[in-house]
mmCIF file of C-alpha atoms in Angstrom:
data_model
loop_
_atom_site.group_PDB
_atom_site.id
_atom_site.type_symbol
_atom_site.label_atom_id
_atom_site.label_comp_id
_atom_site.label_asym_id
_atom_site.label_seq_id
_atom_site.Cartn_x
_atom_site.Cartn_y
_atom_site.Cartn_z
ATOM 1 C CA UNK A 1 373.304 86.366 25.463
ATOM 2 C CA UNK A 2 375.734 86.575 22.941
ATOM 3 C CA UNK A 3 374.186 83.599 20.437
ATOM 4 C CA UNK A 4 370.944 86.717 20.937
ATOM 5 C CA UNK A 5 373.326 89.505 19.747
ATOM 6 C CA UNK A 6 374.881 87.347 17.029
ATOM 7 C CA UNK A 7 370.775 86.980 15.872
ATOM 8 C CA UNK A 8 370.155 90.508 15.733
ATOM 9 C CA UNK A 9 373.325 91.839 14.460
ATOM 10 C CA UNK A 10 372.253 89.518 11.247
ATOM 11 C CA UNK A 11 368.790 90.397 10.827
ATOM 12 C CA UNK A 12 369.984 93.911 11.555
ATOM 13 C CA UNK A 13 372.347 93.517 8.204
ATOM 14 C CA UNK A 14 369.614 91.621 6.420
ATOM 15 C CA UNK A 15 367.973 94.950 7.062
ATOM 16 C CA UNK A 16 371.063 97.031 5.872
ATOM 17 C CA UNK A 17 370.798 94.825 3.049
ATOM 18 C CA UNK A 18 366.977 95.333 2.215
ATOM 19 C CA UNK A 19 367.291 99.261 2.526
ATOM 20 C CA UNK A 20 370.509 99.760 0.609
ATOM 21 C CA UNK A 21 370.141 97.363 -2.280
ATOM 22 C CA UNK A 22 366.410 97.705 -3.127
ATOM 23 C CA UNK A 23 367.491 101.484 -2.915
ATOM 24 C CA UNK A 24 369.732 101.263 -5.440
ATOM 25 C CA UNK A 25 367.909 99.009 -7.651
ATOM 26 C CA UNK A 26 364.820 101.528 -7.370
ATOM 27 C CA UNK A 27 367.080 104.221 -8.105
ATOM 28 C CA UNK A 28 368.996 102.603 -11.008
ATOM 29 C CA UNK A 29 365.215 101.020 -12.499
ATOM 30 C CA UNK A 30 363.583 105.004 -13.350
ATOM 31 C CA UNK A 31 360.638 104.850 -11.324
ATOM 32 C CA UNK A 32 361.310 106.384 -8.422
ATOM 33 C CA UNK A 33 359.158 105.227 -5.714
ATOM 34 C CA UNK A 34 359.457 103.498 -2.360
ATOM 35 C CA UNK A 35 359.210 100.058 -3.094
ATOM 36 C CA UNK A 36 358.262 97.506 -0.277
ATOM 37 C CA UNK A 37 362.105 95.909 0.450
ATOM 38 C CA UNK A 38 363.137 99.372 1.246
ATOM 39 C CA UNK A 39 360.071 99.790 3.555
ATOM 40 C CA UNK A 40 361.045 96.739 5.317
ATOM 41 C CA UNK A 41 364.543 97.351 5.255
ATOM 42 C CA UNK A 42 363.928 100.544 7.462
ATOM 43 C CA UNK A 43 361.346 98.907 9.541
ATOM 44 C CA UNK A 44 364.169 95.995 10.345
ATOM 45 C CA UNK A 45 367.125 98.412 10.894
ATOM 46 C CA UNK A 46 364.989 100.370 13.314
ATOM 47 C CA UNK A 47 363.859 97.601 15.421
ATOM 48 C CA UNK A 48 366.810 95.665 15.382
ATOM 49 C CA UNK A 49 369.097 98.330 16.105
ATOM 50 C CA UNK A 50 367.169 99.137 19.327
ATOM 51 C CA UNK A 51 367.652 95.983 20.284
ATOM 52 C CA UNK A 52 371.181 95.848 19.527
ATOM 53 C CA UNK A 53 371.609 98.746 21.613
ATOM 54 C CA UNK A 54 369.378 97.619 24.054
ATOM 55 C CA UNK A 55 370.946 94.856 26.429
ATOM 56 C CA UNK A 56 374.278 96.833 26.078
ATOM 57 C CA UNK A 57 373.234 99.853 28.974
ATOM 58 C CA UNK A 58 374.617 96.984 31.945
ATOM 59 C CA UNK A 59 377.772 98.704 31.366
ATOM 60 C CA UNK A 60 381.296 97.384 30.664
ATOM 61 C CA UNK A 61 384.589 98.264 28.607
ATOM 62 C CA UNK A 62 383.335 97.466 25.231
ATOM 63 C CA UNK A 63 380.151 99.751 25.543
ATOM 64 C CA UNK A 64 379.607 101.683 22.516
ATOM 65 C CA UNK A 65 379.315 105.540 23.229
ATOM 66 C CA UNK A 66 375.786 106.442 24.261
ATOM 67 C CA UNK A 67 376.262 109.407 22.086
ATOM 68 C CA UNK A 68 377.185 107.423 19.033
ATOM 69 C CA UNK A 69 373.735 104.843 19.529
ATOM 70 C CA UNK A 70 372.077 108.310 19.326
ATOM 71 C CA UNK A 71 373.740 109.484 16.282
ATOM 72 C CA UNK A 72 372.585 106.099 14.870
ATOM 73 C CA UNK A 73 369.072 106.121 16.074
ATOM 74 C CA UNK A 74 368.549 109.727 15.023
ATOM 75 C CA UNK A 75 370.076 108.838 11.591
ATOM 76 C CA UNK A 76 367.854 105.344 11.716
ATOM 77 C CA UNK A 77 364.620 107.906 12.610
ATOM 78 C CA UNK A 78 365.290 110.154 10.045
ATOM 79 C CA UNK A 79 365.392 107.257 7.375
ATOM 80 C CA UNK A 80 362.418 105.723 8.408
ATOM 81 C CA UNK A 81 360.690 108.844 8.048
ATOM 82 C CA UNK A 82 361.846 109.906 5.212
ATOM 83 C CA UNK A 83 360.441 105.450 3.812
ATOM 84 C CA UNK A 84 357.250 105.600 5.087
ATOM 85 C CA UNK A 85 355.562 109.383 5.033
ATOM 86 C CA UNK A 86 355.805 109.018 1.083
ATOM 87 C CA UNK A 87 355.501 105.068 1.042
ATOM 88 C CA UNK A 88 351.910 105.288 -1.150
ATOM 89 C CA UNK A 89 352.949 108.247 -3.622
ATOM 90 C CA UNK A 90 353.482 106.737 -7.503
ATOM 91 C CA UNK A 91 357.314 108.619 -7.672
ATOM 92 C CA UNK A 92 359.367 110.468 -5.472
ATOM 93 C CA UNK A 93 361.687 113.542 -5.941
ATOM 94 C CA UNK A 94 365.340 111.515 -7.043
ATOM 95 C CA UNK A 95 367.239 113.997 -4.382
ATOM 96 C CA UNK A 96 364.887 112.910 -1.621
ATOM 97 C CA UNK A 97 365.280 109.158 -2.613
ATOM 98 C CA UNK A 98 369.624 109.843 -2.758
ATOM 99 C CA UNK A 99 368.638 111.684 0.854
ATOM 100 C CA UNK A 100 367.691 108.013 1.905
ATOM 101 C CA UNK A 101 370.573 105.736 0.371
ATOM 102 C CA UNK A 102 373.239 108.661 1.302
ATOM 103 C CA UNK A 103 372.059 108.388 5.492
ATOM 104 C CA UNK A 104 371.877 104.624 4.715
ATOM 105 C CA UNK A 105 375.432 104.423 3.790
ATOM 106 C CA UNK A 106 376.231 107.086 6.489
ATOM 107 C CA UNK A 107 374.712 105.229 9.100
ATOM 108 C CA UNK A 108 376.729 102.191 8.280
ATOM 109 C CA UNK A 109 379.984 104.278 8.042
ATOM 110 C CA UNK A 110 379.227 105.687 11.650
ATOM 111 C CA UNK A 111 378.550 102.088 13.022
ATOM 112 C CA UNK A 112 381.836 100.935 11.091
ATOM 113 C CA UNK A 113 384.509 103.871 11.862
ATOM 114 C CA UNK A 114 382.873 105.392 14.882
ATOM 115 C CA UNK A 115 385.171 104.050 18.067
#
């Protein structure tokens, strides 16, 4: 069970990775626009993290809070929303595409300092 965690937990940060740095490089290239790592970076974070979160509901001691998985799922929702409703336009508003990178980054922040 753990090797299965260890699996997602890495495609879950190849995931982080895809969203965040294509992000960034869309943002820092001019032309705004959702480009297909970022689509697939959302796609990955969603699915993994459910199944992150998943298997962990047998309870324990080192259960996350149920309340903070639904911070993060919200927040993971919200993202993926926010990728694929506008995924075909040519360029995006530059606030909406910092909306995306800034509840990337918050996301990770609430997995990392959340306890």
């Amino acid at each position: 069970m753990e090797a299965l965690r260890l699996v997602l937990l890495f495609i879950h940060l190849v995931g982080f990775a895809l969203l965040l740095g294509g992000g960034v490089a869309t943002l820092l290239s001019g032309k705004i626009r959702i480009s297909k790592p970022v689509l697939w970076g959302s796609i990955i974070q969603l699915v993994s993290g459910l199944g992150l979160a998943a298997p962990l509901r047998g309870g324990g001691d080192d259960e996350p809070d149920p309340v903070k998985l639904g911070v993060k799922l919200l927040v993971a929702i919200l993202i993926f929303i926010m990728v694929f409703i506008p995924r075909k336009r040519d360029e995006l508003n530059k606030g909406h595409f910092i909306g995306i990178i800034t509840l990337t980054v918050v996301n990770a922040a609430v997995a990392v300092f959340w306890r």
